[in-house]
Coordinates of N, CA and C in Angstrom, one line a residue:
M1 N 82.7 93.7 76.5 CA 83.0 93.4 77.9 C 82.4 92.7 78.6
E2 N 82.8 91.4 79.2 CA 81.6 91.1 80.3 C 81.7 91.6 81.6
S3 N 80.7 91.6 82.3 CA 80.6 92.1 83.7 C 81.5 91.7 84.6
K4 N 82.0 92.2 85.7 CA 82.6 92.1 86.7 C 82.0 90.7 87.3
K5 N 80.8 90.9 87.5 CA 80.4 89.4 88.1 C 80.6 88.1 87.2
E6 N 80.8 88.3 85.7 CA 80.7 87.3 84.8 C 82.0 87.0 84.8
L7 N 83.0 88.0 84.9 CA 84.3 87.8 85.0 C 84.9 86.7 85.9
R8 N 84.6 87.3 87.0 CA 84.6 86.5 88.5 C 84.5 85.1 88.4
A9 N 83.2 84.8 87.6 CA 83.0 83.1 87.5 C 83.8 82.5 86.7
V10 N 84.2 83.2 85.5 CA 85.0 82.9 84.5 C 86.3 82.6 85.2
C11 N 86.9 83.5 85.8 CA 88.2 83.5 86.4 C 88.5 82.5 87.3
R12 N 87.6 82.4 88.4 CA 87.3 81.1 89.6 C 87.7 79.8 89.1
A13 N 86.9 79.6 87.8 CA 86.9 78.3 87.2 C 88.1 78.1 86.6
K14 N 88.9 79.4 85.6 CA 90.0 79.0 85.1 C 91.0 78.7 86.3
R15 N 91.0 79.4 87.4 CA 92.1 79.6 88.1 C 92.1 78.2 88.7
L16 N 90.9 77.6 89.1 CA 90.6 76.2 89.8 C 91.3 75.2 88.7
S17 N 91.5 75.3 87.5 CA 91.6 74.4 86.4 C 93.3 74.6 86.1
I18 N 94.1 75.2 86.7 CA 95.3 75.7 86.5 C 95.8 74.6 86.9
K19 N 97.0 74.0 86.3 CA 97.7 72.8 86.9 C 99.0 73.6 87.6
S20 N 99.4 72.6 88.6 CA 100.9 72.8 89.3 C 100.8 74.1 90.1
K21 N 99.6 74.6 90.7 CA 99.7 75.7 91.5 C 100.9 75.7 92.5
E22 N 101.3 74.9 93.1 CA 102.1 74.7 94.4 C 103.7 75.0 93.8
E23 N 103.8 74.3 92.4 CA 105.1 75.0 91.7 C 105.0 76.3 91.3
K24 N 104.1 76.9 90.8 CA 104.0 78.2 90.3 C 104.0 78.9 91.3
S25 N 103.3 78.8 92.4 CA 103.3 79.5 93.8 C 104.8 79.9 94.2
A26 N 105.7 78.7 94.2 CA 106.9 79.0 94.4 C 107.9 79.5 94.0
E27 N 107.2 79.6 92.2 CA 108.6 80.2 91.4 C 107.7 81.8 91.7
I28 N 106.8 82.2 92.0 CA 106.0 83.5 92.0 C 106.9 84.0 93.4
V29 N 106.8 83.2 94.5 CA 107.6 83.6 95.8 C 109.1 84.2 95.3
S30 N 109.7 83.3 94.6 CA 111.2 83.2 94.4 C 111.5 84.4 93.4
R31 N 110.4 85.0 92.8 CA 110.5 86.2 92.1 C 110.2 87.4 93.2
I32 N 109.4 87.3 94.2 CA 109.0 88.4 94.9 C 110.1 88.6 95.7
V33 N 110.8 87.7 96.4 CA 112.0 88.2 97.3 C 113.0 88.5 96.7
K34 N 113.1 88.9 95.3 CA 114.3 89.4 94.6 C 113.9 90.9 94.0
L35 N 112.3 91.2 94.5 CA 111.9 92.7 94.4 C 112.7 93.6 95.0
P36 N 113.2 95.1 94.8 CA 113.8 95.5 95.7 C 113.2 96.5 96.4
A37 N 111.7 96.3 96.3 CA 110.6 96.8 97.3 C 110.7 96.0 98.4
V38 N 110.8 94.7 98.0 CA 110.5 93.6 99.2 C 111.8 93.8 99.9
Q39 N 113.1 93.6 99.5 CA 114.2 93.6 100.2 C 114.2 94.7 101.3
N40 N 113.8 96.0 100.7 CA 113.8 97.3 101.4 C 112.6 97.5 102.5
A41 N 111.6 96.7 102.1 CA 110.7 96.7 103.3 C 110.6 96.6 104.6
D42 N 110.3 96.9 105.6 CA 110.2 96.6 106.8 C 109.2 95.8 107.4
S43 N 108.1 95.7 106.7 CA 107.1 94.8 106.9 C 106.3 94.1 105.4
L44 N 105.7 92.9 105.7 CA 105.1 92.4 104.5 C 103.8 92.0 104.6
F45 N 102.5 92.5 104.1 CA 101.2 92.3 104.0 C 100.8 91.2 103.3
I46 N 100.7 89.9 103.6 CA 100.4 88.9 102.9 C 98.9 88.3 103.3
F47 N 98.2 87.6 102.5 CA 96.9 86.6 103.0 C 97.1 85.3 102.6
Y48 N 96.2 84.8 103.5 CA 96.1 83.3 103.2 C 95.5 82.6 102.0
P49 N 96.0 81.8 101.5 CA 95.8 81.4 100.1 C 94.3 80.6 100.3
L50 N 93.5 81.1 99.2 CA 92.0 80.6 99.1 C 91.3 80.1 98.0
E51 N 90.9 79.0 97.9 CA 90.7 78.6 96.8 C 91.7 78.6 95.5
G52 N 92.6 78.1 95.7 CA 93.5 78.1 94.6 C 94.5 79.2 94.0
E53 N 94.3 80.4 95.5 CA 95.0 81.7 95.3 C 96.5 81.3 95.2
I54 N 97.5 82.2 94.9 CA 98.9 81.9 95.2 C 99.5 81.8 96.3
N55 N 100.4 80.8 96.8 CA 100.4 80.6 98.3 C 101.6 81.7 98.8
L56 N 101.4 82.6 99.5 CA 102.5 83.3 100.0 C 103.1 83.0 101.3
L57 N 102.5 82.0 101.9 CA 103.0 81.7 103.2 C 104.3 81.4 103.2
P58 N 105.3 80.8 102.4 CA 106.8 80.8 102.3 C 107.3 82.2 102.6
L59 N 106.5 83.3 102.3 CA 107.1 84.6 102.7 C 107.5 84.9 104.2
M60 N 106.8 83.8 105.1 CA 107.0 84.3 106.5 C 108.4 83.8 106.7
D61 N 108.7 82.8 106.0 CA 110.1 82.2 106.5 C 111.1 83.3 106.3
F62 N 111.0 83.8 105.2 CA 111.9 85.1 104.2 C 111.8 86.1 105.3
A63 N 110.7 86.7 105.8 CA 110.6 87.8 106.6 C 111.6 87.3 108.0
K64 N 111.2 86.3 108.3 CA 111.9 85.9 109.8 C 113.1 86.4 109.5
E65 N 113.8 85.6 108.5 CA 115.3 85.4 108.3 C 115.7 87.1 108.0
K66 N 114.9 87.9 107.5 CA 115.3 89.3 107.2 C 115.1 90.4 108.3
G67 N 114.3 89.8 109.3 CA 113.9 90.5 110.2 C 112.9 91.6 110.0
K68 N 112.1 91.3 109.2 CA 110.8 91.7 108.7 C 109.4 91.3 109.3
K69 N 108.4 92.1 109.7 CA 107.4 91.8 110.3 C 106.3 91.3 109.2
I70 N 105.2 90.4 109.5 CA 104.5 89.8 108.7 C 103.3 90.0 109.2
A71 N 102.3 90.4 108.5 CA 100.8 90.9 108.7 C 99.9 90.0 107.8
F72 N 98.5 89.9 108.5 CA 97.7 89.0 107.7 C 96.3 89.9 107.6
P73 N 95.7 90.2 106.9 CA 94.5 91.0 106.9 C 93.3 90.4 107.9
L74 N 92.6 91.2 108.5 CA 91.7 91.0 109.5 C 90.3 91.7 109.0
C75 N 89.3 91.2 108.6 CA 88.0 92.1 108.4 C 87.6 92.1 109.6
A76 N 87.4 93.7 109.9 CA 86.7 93.9 111.2 C 85.4 93.6 111.1
D77 N 84.6 93.9 109.8 CA 83.1 93.3 109.5 C 83.0 93.1 108.2
K78 N 81.9 93.0 107.8 CA 81.4 92.5 106.6 C 80.9 93.6 105.6
N79 N 81.4 94.9 106.1 CA 81.2 96.1 105.3 C 82.1 96.5 104.6
G80 N 83.3 96.1 104.8 CA 84.8 96.4 103.9 C 85.9 97.1 104.6
T81 N 85.6 97.0 106.1 CA 86.6 97.4 106.9 C 87.7 96.5 106.9
M82 N 88.9 96.6 107.1 CA 90.0 95.9 107.5 C 91.0 96.6 107.9
R83 N 91.9 95.5 108.5 CA 93.3 96.2 109.3 C 93.9 95.0 108.9
F84 N 95.6 95.3 109.1 CA 96.3 94.4 109.0 C 96.9 94.0 110.5
C85 N 97.1 92.6 110.6 CA 97.9 92.3 112.1 C 98.7 91.7 112.2
Q86 N 99.9 91.9 112.9 CA 101.2 91.1 113.0 C 100.8 89.9 113.4
V87 N 101.6 88.8 112.7 CA 101.5 87.3 113.1 C 102.7 86.7 112.8
C88 N 103.3 86.1 113.8 CA 104.3 85.2 113.9 C 104.4 83.8 113.6
S89 N 103.2 83.2 113.8 CA 103.2 81.9 113.5 C 101.8 81.7 112.9
L90 N 101.6 80.9 111.9 CA 100.1 80.5 111.1 C 99.1 80.0 112.4
D91 N 99.8 79.6 113.5 CA 98.9 79.1 114.7 C 98.1 80.2 115.3
E92 N 98.6 81.7 114.9 CA 97.8 82.7 115.3 C 96.8 83.2 114.6
L93 N 96.4 82.4 113.5 CA 95.1 82.6 112.6 C 94.3 81.8 113.1
E94 N 92.8 82.0 112.6 CA 91.6 81.6 112.9 C 90.8 81.9 112.0
L95 N 89.5 80.8 111.8 CA 88.9 81.1 111.1 C 87.7 82.4 111.0
G96 N 87.7 83.6 110.1 CA 87.1 84.3 110.1 C 86.2 84.5 109.2
Y97 N 86.0 86.2 108.8 CA 84.7 86.1 108.2 C 85.2 85.5 106.6
F98 N 84.0 85.3 105.9 CA 84.1 84.7 104.5 C 85.1 83.4 104.2
G99 N 85.1 82.8 105.5 CA 86.0 81.8 105.5 C 87.2 81.5 105.5
L100 N 87.7 83.1 105.5 CA 89.3 83.3 105.5 C 90.3 83.1 106.9
R101 N 91.0 82.7 106.6 CA 92.3 82.6 108.3 C 92.6 83.7 108.0
E102 N 92.4 84.6 109.4 CA 92.8 85.7 110.0 C 93.6 85.7 111.4
P103 N 94.1 86.7 111.4 CA 94.6 86.9 112.9 C 93.4 87.1 113.8
K104 N 93.7 86.8 115.1 CA 92.7 86.8 116.2 C 92.4 88.1 116.6
R105 N 91.3 88.6 116.9 CA 90.8 90.3 117.0 C 91.6 91.0 118.0
D106 N 92.5 90.3 118.6 CA 93.3 91.2 119.6 C 95.0 91.0 119.4
A107 N 95.1 90.5 117.6 CA 96.3 90.7 117.4 C 97.0 92.1 117.2
P108 N 97.8 92.6 117.3 CA 98.5 93.9 117.1 C 98.4 94.4 115.9
E109 N 97.7 95.6 115.5 CA 97.8 96.1 114.3 C 98.9 96.8 113.6
I110 N 99.4 96.7 112.4 CA 100.7 97.2 112.2 C 100.1 98.3 110.9
L111 N 100.5 99.3 111.0 CA 99.8 100.6 110.1 C 101.2 100.1 108.8
P112 N 100.8 100.7 107.5 CA 101.5 100.6 106.1 C 102.8 101.6 106.5
Q113 N 103.8 101.2 106.9 CA 105.0 102.3 106.8 C 106.5 101.6 106.3
N114 N 106.6 101.8 105.1 CA 107.8 100.9 104.3 C 107.0 99.4 104.4
T115 N 106.1 99.2 103.7 CA 105.5 98.2 103.5 C 105.1 97.7 102.3
V116 N 105.3 96.6 101.9 CA 104.8 95.8 100.5 C 103.3 94.7 101.1
I117 N 102.2 95.6 100.1 CA 101.2 94.7 100.3 C 100.9 93.9 99.2
F118 N 100.7 92.7 99.2 CA 100.1 91.7 98.3 C 98.7 91.6 98.2
L119 N 98.5 91.6 97.2 CA 97.2 91.7 96.7 C 96.4 90.3 95.9
P120 N 95.5 89.9 96.6 CA 94.7 88.9 96.1 C 93.9 89.3 95.0
A121 N 93.9 88.2 94.1 CA 93.2 88.7 92.5 C 92.7 87.7 91.8
L122 N 91.5 87.6 91.4 CA 91.0 86.5 90.3 C 91.5 86.8 89.0
A123 N 91.9 88.3 88.9 CA 92.7 88.3 87.5 C 93.0 89.8 87.7
V124 N 94.0 90.2 86.7 CA 95.1 91.3 86.7 C 95.0 91.6 85.3
D125 N 95.0 92.9 85.0 CA 95.5 93.6 83.4 C 96.8 94.3 83.4
K126 N 97.0 94.5 82.1 CA 98.3 94.9 81.9 C 98.8 96.1 82.5
S127 N 97.6 96.9 83.1 CA 97.7 98.4 84.1 C 98.1 98.3 85.1
G128 N 97.9 96.7 85.6 CA 97.9 96.7 87.2 C 96.5 96.7 87.7
Y129 N 95.3 96.8 87.1 CA 94.1 96.8 88.0 C 93.7 95.5 87.9
R130 N 93.1 94.9 89.3 CA 92.8 93.7 89.4 C 91.4 93.4 89.4
L131 N 91.0 92.2 89.4 CA 89.7 92.1 89.9 C 89.6 90.9 90.8
G132 N 89.2 91.9 91.9 CA 89.2 91.2 93.5 C 87.9 90.3 93.3
Y133 N 87.2 90.1 94.7 CA 86.2 89.5 94.9 C 84.6 90.3 94.9
G134 N 84.7 91.6 95.1 CA 83.5 92.4 94.7 C 83.2 93.1 96.0
K135 N 84.1 92.8 97.1 CA 83.6 93.4 98.3 C 84.5 94.8 98.7
G136 N 85.8 95.0 98.1 CA 86.0 96.3 98.2 C 87.3 96.3 99.1
Y137 N 87.4 95.6 99.9 CA 88.4 95.5 101.1 C 89.5 96.1 100.9
Y138 N 90.4 95.8 99.9 CA 91.5 96.1 99.7 C 91.7 97.6 99.0
D139 N 90.9 97.7 98.0 CA 90.6 99.2 97.6 C 90.2 100.1 98.9
R140 N 89.4 100.0 99.5 CA 89.2 100.7 100.8 C 90.6 101.0 101.8
Y141 N 90.9 99.9 102.1 CA 92.4 99.9 102.8 C 93.3 100.6 102.0
L142 N 93.5 100.7 100.8 CA 94.4 101.4 99.9 C 94.1 103.0 100.3
A143 N 92.8 103.2 99.9 CA 92.6 104.4 99.7 C 92.9 105.4 101.1
K144 N 92.4 104.4 102.1 CA 92.5 105.1 103.5 C 94.2 105.4 103.8
H145 N 94.8 104.4 103.5 CA 96.1 104.6 103.6 C 97.4 105.1 102.5
A146 N 96.6 105.7 101.7 CA 97.4 106.2 100.7 C 98.5 107.2 101.0
S147 N 98.4 108.0 101.9 CA 99.3 108.9 102.6 C 100.9 108.1 103.0
S148 N 100.4 106.9 103.1 CA 101.8 106.0 103.5 C 102.4 105.6 102.5
K149 N 101.6 105.5 101.4 CA 102.5 105.1 100.2 C 102.9 103.6 100.1
P150 N 101.9 102.7 100.6 CA 102.5 101.1 100.7 C 102.7 100.7 99.5
Y151 N 103.7 99.9 99.0 CA 104.1 99.2 97.7 C 103.2 98.0 97.8
T152 N 102.3 98.1 96.4 CA 101.4 96.9 96.2 C 101.9 96.1 95.0
V153 N 101.6 94.8 95.3 CA 102.2 93.9 94.4 C 100.7 92.8 94.3
G154 N 100.6 92.9 93.0 CA 99.3 91.8 92.3 C 100.1 90.6 92.3
V155 N 99.4 89.5 93.1 CA 99.8 87.9 92.6 C 99.0 87.1 91.8
I156 N 99.5 86.5 90.7 CA 98.8 86.0 89.9 C 99.4 85.1 89.0
Y157 N 98.5 84.2 88.6 CA 99.0 83.0 87.6 C 98.9 83.6 86.0
K158 N 99.8 83.5 85.3 CA 99.8 84.3 84.2 C 98.9 84.1 83.0
D159 N 98.2 82.9 83.4 CA 96.9 82.6 82.6 C 95.6 83.6 83.1
L160 N 95.7 84.4 84.0 CA 95.0 85.1 84.5 C 95.2 86.8 84.5
I161 N 96.2 87.1 83.3 CA 96.8 88.3 83.5 C 96.0 88.6 81.7
F162 N 95.0 89.9 82.0 CA 94.4 90.2 80.7 C 95.1 91.4 80.0
D163 N 94.7 91.8 79.0 CA 95.2 92.9 78.2 C 94.3 94.2 79.2
E164 N 93.3 93.6 79.4 CA 92.3 95.0 80.0 C 91.1 94.4 80.6
L165 N 91.0 95.0 81.9 CA 89.9 94.5 82.7 C 88.9 95.7 83.0
P166 N 87.4 95.6 83.2 CA 86.9 96.5 83.7 C 87.1 97.1 85.0
H167 N 87.3 98.6 85.2 CA 87.6 99.0 86.4 C 86.5 100.4 86.7
D168 N 86.6 100.4 88.2 CA 85.8 101.8 88.5 C 86.6 102.8 89.2
E169 N 86.3 103.9 89.1 CA 87.2 105.5 89.6 C 88.0 105.1 90.9
Y170 N 87.2 104.1 91.8 CA 87.6 104.0 93.0 C 88.7 102.7 93.0
D171 N 88.7 102.0 91.8 CA 89.8 100.7 91.9 C 91.1 101.3 91.8
I172 N 92.0 100.7 92.5 CA 93.7 101.3 92.5 C 94.5 100.1 92.0
P173 N 95.3 100.6 91.0 CA 96.2 99.7 90.0 C 97.3 99.1 91.3
C174 N 97.6 97.9 91.1 CA 98.8 97.6 91.6 C 100.2 98.2 91.2
D175 N 101.5 98.6 91.9 CA 102.4 99.1 91.6 C 103.0 98.1 90.5
T176 N 102.9 96.9 91.1 CA 103.5 95.8 90.0 C 103.1 94.3 90.1
V177 N 103.1 93.5 89.3 CA 102.2 92.5 89.1 C 103.5 91.3 88.8
V178 N 103.3 90.3 89.5 CA 104.5 88.9 89.7 C 103.4 87.8 89.5
C179 N 103.9 87.0 88.3 CA 103.4 85.8 87.8 C 104.6 84.7 87.9
E180 N 104.2 84.0 87.6 CA 105.2 82.5 87.5 C 106.4 82.7 86.1
E181 N 106.5 83.4 85.3 CA 107.0 83.8 84.3 C 107.3 84.8 83.8

């Protein structure tokens, strides 16, 4: 099996070559809003799409209609510390670490209580393990908040679902994975 670093490069290239990303993202969002965990959640923790990632931004309108809070990740430092902060409008995001659109530093933090957290990934396997970007932000966050039992959803294009991916003891699998099919 290839190393995680090699797989990341392969998966980035494969993701960039995927056609009809907007249509596939829209299909993924339409599947997401039907999930019981999403229907019953008080808050949804999403991310701003980067480099061809699934576009979850339409979930902001869904959340507003259903009275749910939306939060985006804020990387507190470059050492893997992250928190989620409430956002009501994309205007409240600014350029942060790693070129990501993040909430402003003074945005109110939301703790994961009755929350669905959407996990970005370069690939996901059939056991729910994801290949992230290698910084460990999400795994650290999930480990820190394990007692809150947030429901985790890996969002990925079907072409980036593998039978098995390399994972370490600190990697936390997604509760479910949603793709366009």
